[in-house]
């Protein structure tokens, strides 16, 4: 239907979620050596070009129905046809729907980059709705038709174990075959392209596979030739239609599985069958007499092949070929097996609920995996792997990834036990991809080169010192950017005598020569443990370390190739400085910035230390100073108790340095060092779960993409060495080596996927794994689709882009923060116009993977001034020059806060990649217009205790009402069970369900306060405060009484300009509970009192805030706070004298419930901090402020209030100098409720609140309130309710006072128009691809366009605009 001009309409965008179907499309080999890939996700199919690794086009094929399977068959052209176009018949099925398409490609003068403009998908037929779910479909040939149209039939298998034959040319079902085994199926696979060969394998819930086929083949032809055109109905039509029905002949049942059959696959010739089950096994069934006779399929003809065990969870998908089997499971692994049961290969690159689909192409040895995390991974396996284990083992010895074994002279002769005098390998260092240095225990260093012919040549032997054992070695190779024919390596070697030797080795493709050497006594005997070059300092300076934590900086004399060989130390070597660690642990790694004059070191115990390294000290070469330098700052336990493996620095501002460190805890930590404050601040962490120990993080800029920067984590996973791509979440290299406790070295080329090496020592032999892709061979992209959450999403919110806020223009893309069941929080970017999700990066993870239940984004800073009668008119505004806060809460009562920033391209130095090598690129732009960065602030969680305490009933407190509260029963507040405060020292199962927050800035102080209200599943509602930048948490008040848990929260901040007197804002909380009630709370008094009390404290004198988040891998973290007693000199925290004295409100000193004892002077004693952060057993000693509700609207919904939203302040109306905002809610009762919330600036209001004509609103009793220098009254007007807004529970809602958007479990996004006050009228709706929606958010992009995002099992953007 033609759209009217100016009409508002909904339009769905791209879906981001699980990949549920895969299918290869083979093009002519001269056009593309690799096939195209069709993937089904949500209600759409996506076409990918595997050769270049990009999406070609996506097509929406269903409406609200997920694609479950795709089958294809090429359209054969008749001989003599000159058309250059090729096509495929495509059948797509999902749930009970089946559609037929034709996909055409015009290959005349078409490059792969322009393939999208010459690709056309045409809908041919829509089959009638089936009565059961469709499990499989395949094309059948008609021998009476031409070659081009011979596939005139479609076989469709359904979950009731029935088969339907569809006549494509006549648009009818000609045959229905129902198997006598009418049981529920989890899987079905069809085999055969003709009626005679058609076989059906059905996987039942009874742990068996039923093999059957059509009983009477002659009746098939009768149905096809005679009765095909008579049937006009569908498979679920009544029996009055005359379609032919045949019987099924059950050939056999294959038993052996101990669980339901989840997947089945036939081999190409039908002689083998593989089945997978939830018993975590795969079974191969082989037909030994497959010859096309009538005996085909008899039980006695089937032999049970190998049973494949290896998956640790259910197996979802499988496929079988002549010599190999592929399985994919819930454990996120995909495995390749030989037909004899040997596991040949395994990959684990997906997250969440596992790998759902796997696809293997024997022609190109291409393996594709896809899962719930939306990622599509491509693996190009060895070409011989498709030919089975024997040939694979035979040919793999010639592969470029096979290790080269180096035998070291005099080391292989050791037959007895090793001792200190035995000759063995001490250290390895790669100079480049084909050159390695090997240091020996007897003082020899070998220069070994291994060209591509598989042989190794030892081109130089260097004798160091007097034969003392070599203890340490480091290498400074030639800069790869200097394209010189001759390379010079600076080799630093330290021996057991404490002598350092620097050797300059010049080498080319033909030979290697020692140019110069210099030696000096650096330490006492057996005290020299480490030698370190620093790339930023060059070859003139070198560091040495000893066991006590002392780091020495040496300046070397100018060495040249013409300098004579001398090992007596005749050259000048000056001791520049001694850097003394106050923590007493050995220095393991370091990095420095010359311009910033900063040196950062990491030690053996996970600590980071910062030293001053002035330019004057480096440039003054006149004399040896040896100045002792203590650390100016340090960070204890950055990696817990694990060793810091390596670190890198990057200057982000003239006064700030970014530190990226990795260690033995498998974490990448990000810190910022402030040169003015001389303090380090923990800002972020990424835990690489694939690695148990990270050795380094390397940044690589791709030469073909100027803006593309990728990070690689290098480390170990148990006994395997691994290189992991952090951007694409793919494995680059994995080598079984026995772990990290033996000498090893690695090399990463410009593009590690095509050039990398690893060497390790085992049994006196050096094994070198060289991965080198020839220049003429193209590397296949590993990631075709964006990786997202691997589980269900519970909450989301929009993140504005400050760069566009500054320009006052509409953004070209939007950022969305999402919280998931697996505890991860991600930032995902959706680009307008291209309808494509372009970026998704991990922001952080809750401790222990605790589920994220709610997110809150704080974008406004409400500024207030103290002790003044007037403030700026623009005190409460969107402060785009300040950073924003993102708060997430979830299971185990974890509350995490991040500080979000947006860096413009000119703010990120392009030289950071080159100047500051291996810098933090996770916060750096990867081709985006702007890059969203983050800074971790705090993680709050309950304190653990080893003791168990009980609370008697006498400890429960009842709330005394100073005045009646509308909607609150008087008997409710006297029930101790409802209001009891529990102290559970063990871990409990309580979880946070909802959160809302607002940010207050005290103008004449350097602090700001983020007030956060959290709702817990134990039916408590708490007002908390985070004081920034000190990161102190306080419990301010408890909102009581609550008879049931709160599911939805929202806040309202009314600016002080609304009142004629005073300078304080009004703060309200609106909550929706599981009993269907909505409550209104005024927390203004508590907020004001807390601000006044905090303002009197000298918090700036204590900056020892929470150190770092806890990871569960031996790291520090958790709920550790500095005691308020220490901050305030031991004085008690008194309530403000200007605040009203309400009955039962008092503030007393919060006693420390736990502490950590440290012997170090700089260590901080932490304890729980709160106005009363934890309820003590003795109520007489401590108490917490209690806030009563202004009003409770009972029975707004018949069951739980799942979602609630309040229109923004700018959208609120003023009626007779009154303030009004619109409150909308949705519940389990499928209803929407619309409420007006009034605040009037005077206690003496005239009549009842104003209502509009025609509205059936009921006015509620007004409640008056009074705070410092202001008075007001609050009124609630219950306007309207839409009883059946959705056909199922409402899960998300949003409003701006003009439009209301809602989503329910019925997968409908509905748009409601507020035509007149109190009346909601549905304007339009859209069926989203997101199944089981859990959250909705929206934003007005411009005047005539809204962006709506829905999340649940996946995520999708819907645009509402005026055409």
mmCIF file of N, CA and C in Angstrom, residues 1203 1232 1286 1288-1294 1301-1310 1312 1326 1328 1330 1333-1337 1348-1351:
data_model
loop_
_atom_site.group_PDB
_atom_site.id
_atom_site.type_symbol
_atom_site.label_atom_id
_atom_site.label_comp_id
_atom_site.label_asym_id
_atom_site.label_seq_id
_atom_site.Cartn_x
_atom_site.Cartn_y
_atom_site.Cartn_z
ATOM 1 N N UNK A 1203 8.223 -3.002 33.870
ATOM 2 C CA UNK A 1203 8.958 -1.878 33.305
ATOM 3 C C UNK A 1203 8.229 -0.588 33.649
ATOM 4 N N UNK A 1232 -0.900 -1.593 29.936
ATOM 5 C CA UNK A 1232 -0.128 -0.375 30.079
ATOM 6 C C UNK A 1232 -0.886 0.579 30.989
ATOM 7 N N UNK A 1286 -0.824 -5.813 24.939
ATOM 8 C CA UNK A 1286 -0.091 -6.879 24.265
ATOM 9 C C UNK A 1286 -0.800 -8.187 24.545
ATOM 10 N N UNK A 1288 0.811 -10.765 25.532
ATOM 11 C CA UNK A 1288 1.595 -11.412 26.585
ATOM 12 C C UNK A 1288 2.215 -10.319 27.442
ATOM 13 N N UNK A 1289 3.049 -10.709 28.375
ATOM 14 C CA UNK A 1289 3.597 -9.763 29.335
ATOM 15 C C UNK A 1289 4.357 -8.641 28.649
ATOM 16 N N UNK A 1290 4.204 -7.430 29.182
ATOM 17 C CA UNK A 1290 4.930 -6.263 28.687
ATOM 18 C C UNK A 1290 6.287 -6.220 29.393
ATOM 19 N N UNK A 1291 7.363 -6.134 28.615
ATOM 20 C CA UNK A 1291 8.716 -6.219 29.171
ATOM 21 C C UNK A 1291 9.502 -4.919 29.072
ATOM 22 N N UNK A 1292 9.102 -3.995 28.216
ATOM 23 C CA UNK A 1292 9.837 -2.741 28.073
ATOM 24 C C UNK A 1292 8.915 -1.627 27.638
ATOM 25 N N UNK A 1293 9.206 -0.393 28.110
ATOM 26 C CA UNK A 1293 8.355 0.744 27.772
ATOM 27 C C UNK A 1293 9.186 2.017 27.823
ATOM 28 N N UNK A 1294 8.756 3.017 27.026
ATOM 29 C CA UNK A 1294 9.464 4.299 26.956
ATOM 30 C C UNK A 1294 8.477 5.357 26.486
ATOM 31 N N UNK A 1301 6.332 3.854 23.426
ATOM 32 C CA UNK A 1301 6.763 2.630 22.750
ATOM 33 C C UNK A 1301 6.817 1.518 23.777
ATOM 34 N N UNK A 1302 6.274 0.362 23.420
ATOM 35 C CA UNK A 1302 6.267 -0.777 24.334
ATOM 36 C C UNK A 1302 6.594 -2.043 23.564
ATOM 37 N N UNK A 1303 7.101 -3.041 24.272
ATOM 38 C CA UNK A 1303 7.407 -4.342 23.683
ATOM 39 C C UNK A 1303 6.988 -5.407 24.679
ATOM 40 N N UNK A 1304 6.495 -6.522 24.161
ATOM 41 C CA UNK A 1304 6.077 -7.632 25.000
ATOM 42 C C UNK A 1304 6.677 -8.932 24.537
ATOM 43 N N UNK A 1305 6.344 -9.977 25.283
ATOM 44 C CA UNK A 1305 6.831 -11.295 24.899
ATOM 45 C C UNK A 1305 6.211 -11.791 23.598
ATOM 46 N N UNK A 1306 5.198 -11.067 23.099
ATOM 47 C CA UNK A 1306 4.619 -11.417 21.807
ATOM 48 C C UNK A 1306 5.449 -10.926 20.633
ATOM 49 N N UNK A 1307 6.643 -10.356 20.926
ATOM 50 C CA UNK A 1307 7.592 -9.882 19.915
ATOM 51 C C UNK A 1307 7.040 -8.707 19.114
ATOM 52 N N UNK A 1308 6.093 -7.980 19.671
ATOM 53 C CA UNK A 1308 5.535 -6.803 19.010
ATOM 54 C C UNK A 1308 6.042 -5.540 19.670
ATOM 55 N N UNK A 1309 6.591 -4.655 18.852
ATOM 56 C CA UNK A 1309 6.880 -3.291 19.298
ATOM 57 C C UNK A 1309 5.689 -2.444 18.887
ATOM 58 N N UNK A 1310 5.014 -1.900 19.864
ATOM 59 C CA UNK A 1310 3.807 -1.122 19.591
ATOM 60 C C UNK A 1310 4.070 0.343 19.890
ATOM 61 N N UNK A 1312 2.264 3.935 20.607
ATOM 62 C CA UNK A 1312 1.029 4.524 21.119
ATOM 63 C C UNK A 1312 1.143 6.040 21.062
ATOM 64 N N UNK A 1326 5.192 -3.363 15.031
ATOM 65 C CA UNK A 1326 6.196 -4.039 14.211
ATOM 66 C C UNK A 1326 6.597 -5.322 14.923
ATOM 67 N N UNK A 1328 9.310 -7.895 15.742
ATOM 68 C CA UNK A 1328 10.771 -7.939 15.778
ATOM 69 C C UNK A 1328 11.249 -9.381 15.724
ATOM 70 N N UNK A 1330 13.610 -10.450 17.656
ATOM 71 C CA UNK A 1330 14.111 -10.780 18.995
ATOM 72 C C UNK A 1330 13.078 -11.640 19.693
ATOM 73 N N UNK A 1333 11.735 -10.947 24.282
ATOM 74 C CA UNK A 1333 12.291 -9.611 24.598
ATOM 75 C C UNK A 1333 12.291 -9.348 26.090
ATOM 76 N N UNK A 1334 13.349 -8.705 26.553
ATOM 77 C CA UNK A 1334 13.506 -8.395 27.970
ATOM 78 C C UNK A 1334 13.613 -6.909 28.241
ATOM 79 N N UNK A 1335 14.015 -6.104 27.264
ATOM 80 C CA UNK A 1335 14.259 -4.690 27.528
ATOM 81 C C UNK A 1335 14.020 -3.882 26.265
ATOM 82 N N UNK A 1336 13.686 -2.612 26.479
ATOM 83 C CA UNK A 1336 13.478 -1.664 25.379
ATOM 84 C C UNK A 1336 13.990 -0.301 25.820
ATOM 85 N N UNK A 1337 14.585 0.407 24.870
ATOM 86 C CA UNK A 1337 14.973 1.796 25.089
ATOM 87 C C UNK A 1337 14.787 2.538 23.772
ATOM 88 N N UNK A 1348 14.483 2.979 18.240
ATOM 89 C CA UNK A 1348 14.016 2.060 19.274
ATOM 90 C C UNK A 1348 14.882 0.807 19.205
ATOM 91 N N UNK A 1349 15.377 0.369 20.330
ATOM 92 C CA UNK A 1349 16.192 -0.845 20.372
ATOM 93 C C UNK A 1349 15.549 -1.818 21.347
ATOM 94 N N UNK A 1350 15.454 -3.073 20.914
ATOM 95 C CA UNK A 1350 14.854 -4.143 21.696
ATOM 96 C C UNK A 1350 15.889 -5.241 21.862
ATOM 97 N N UNK A 1351 15.963 -5.813 23.062
ATOM 98 C CA UNK A 1351 16.954 -6.855 23.333
ATOM 99 C C UNK A 1351 16.312 -7.971 24.141
#
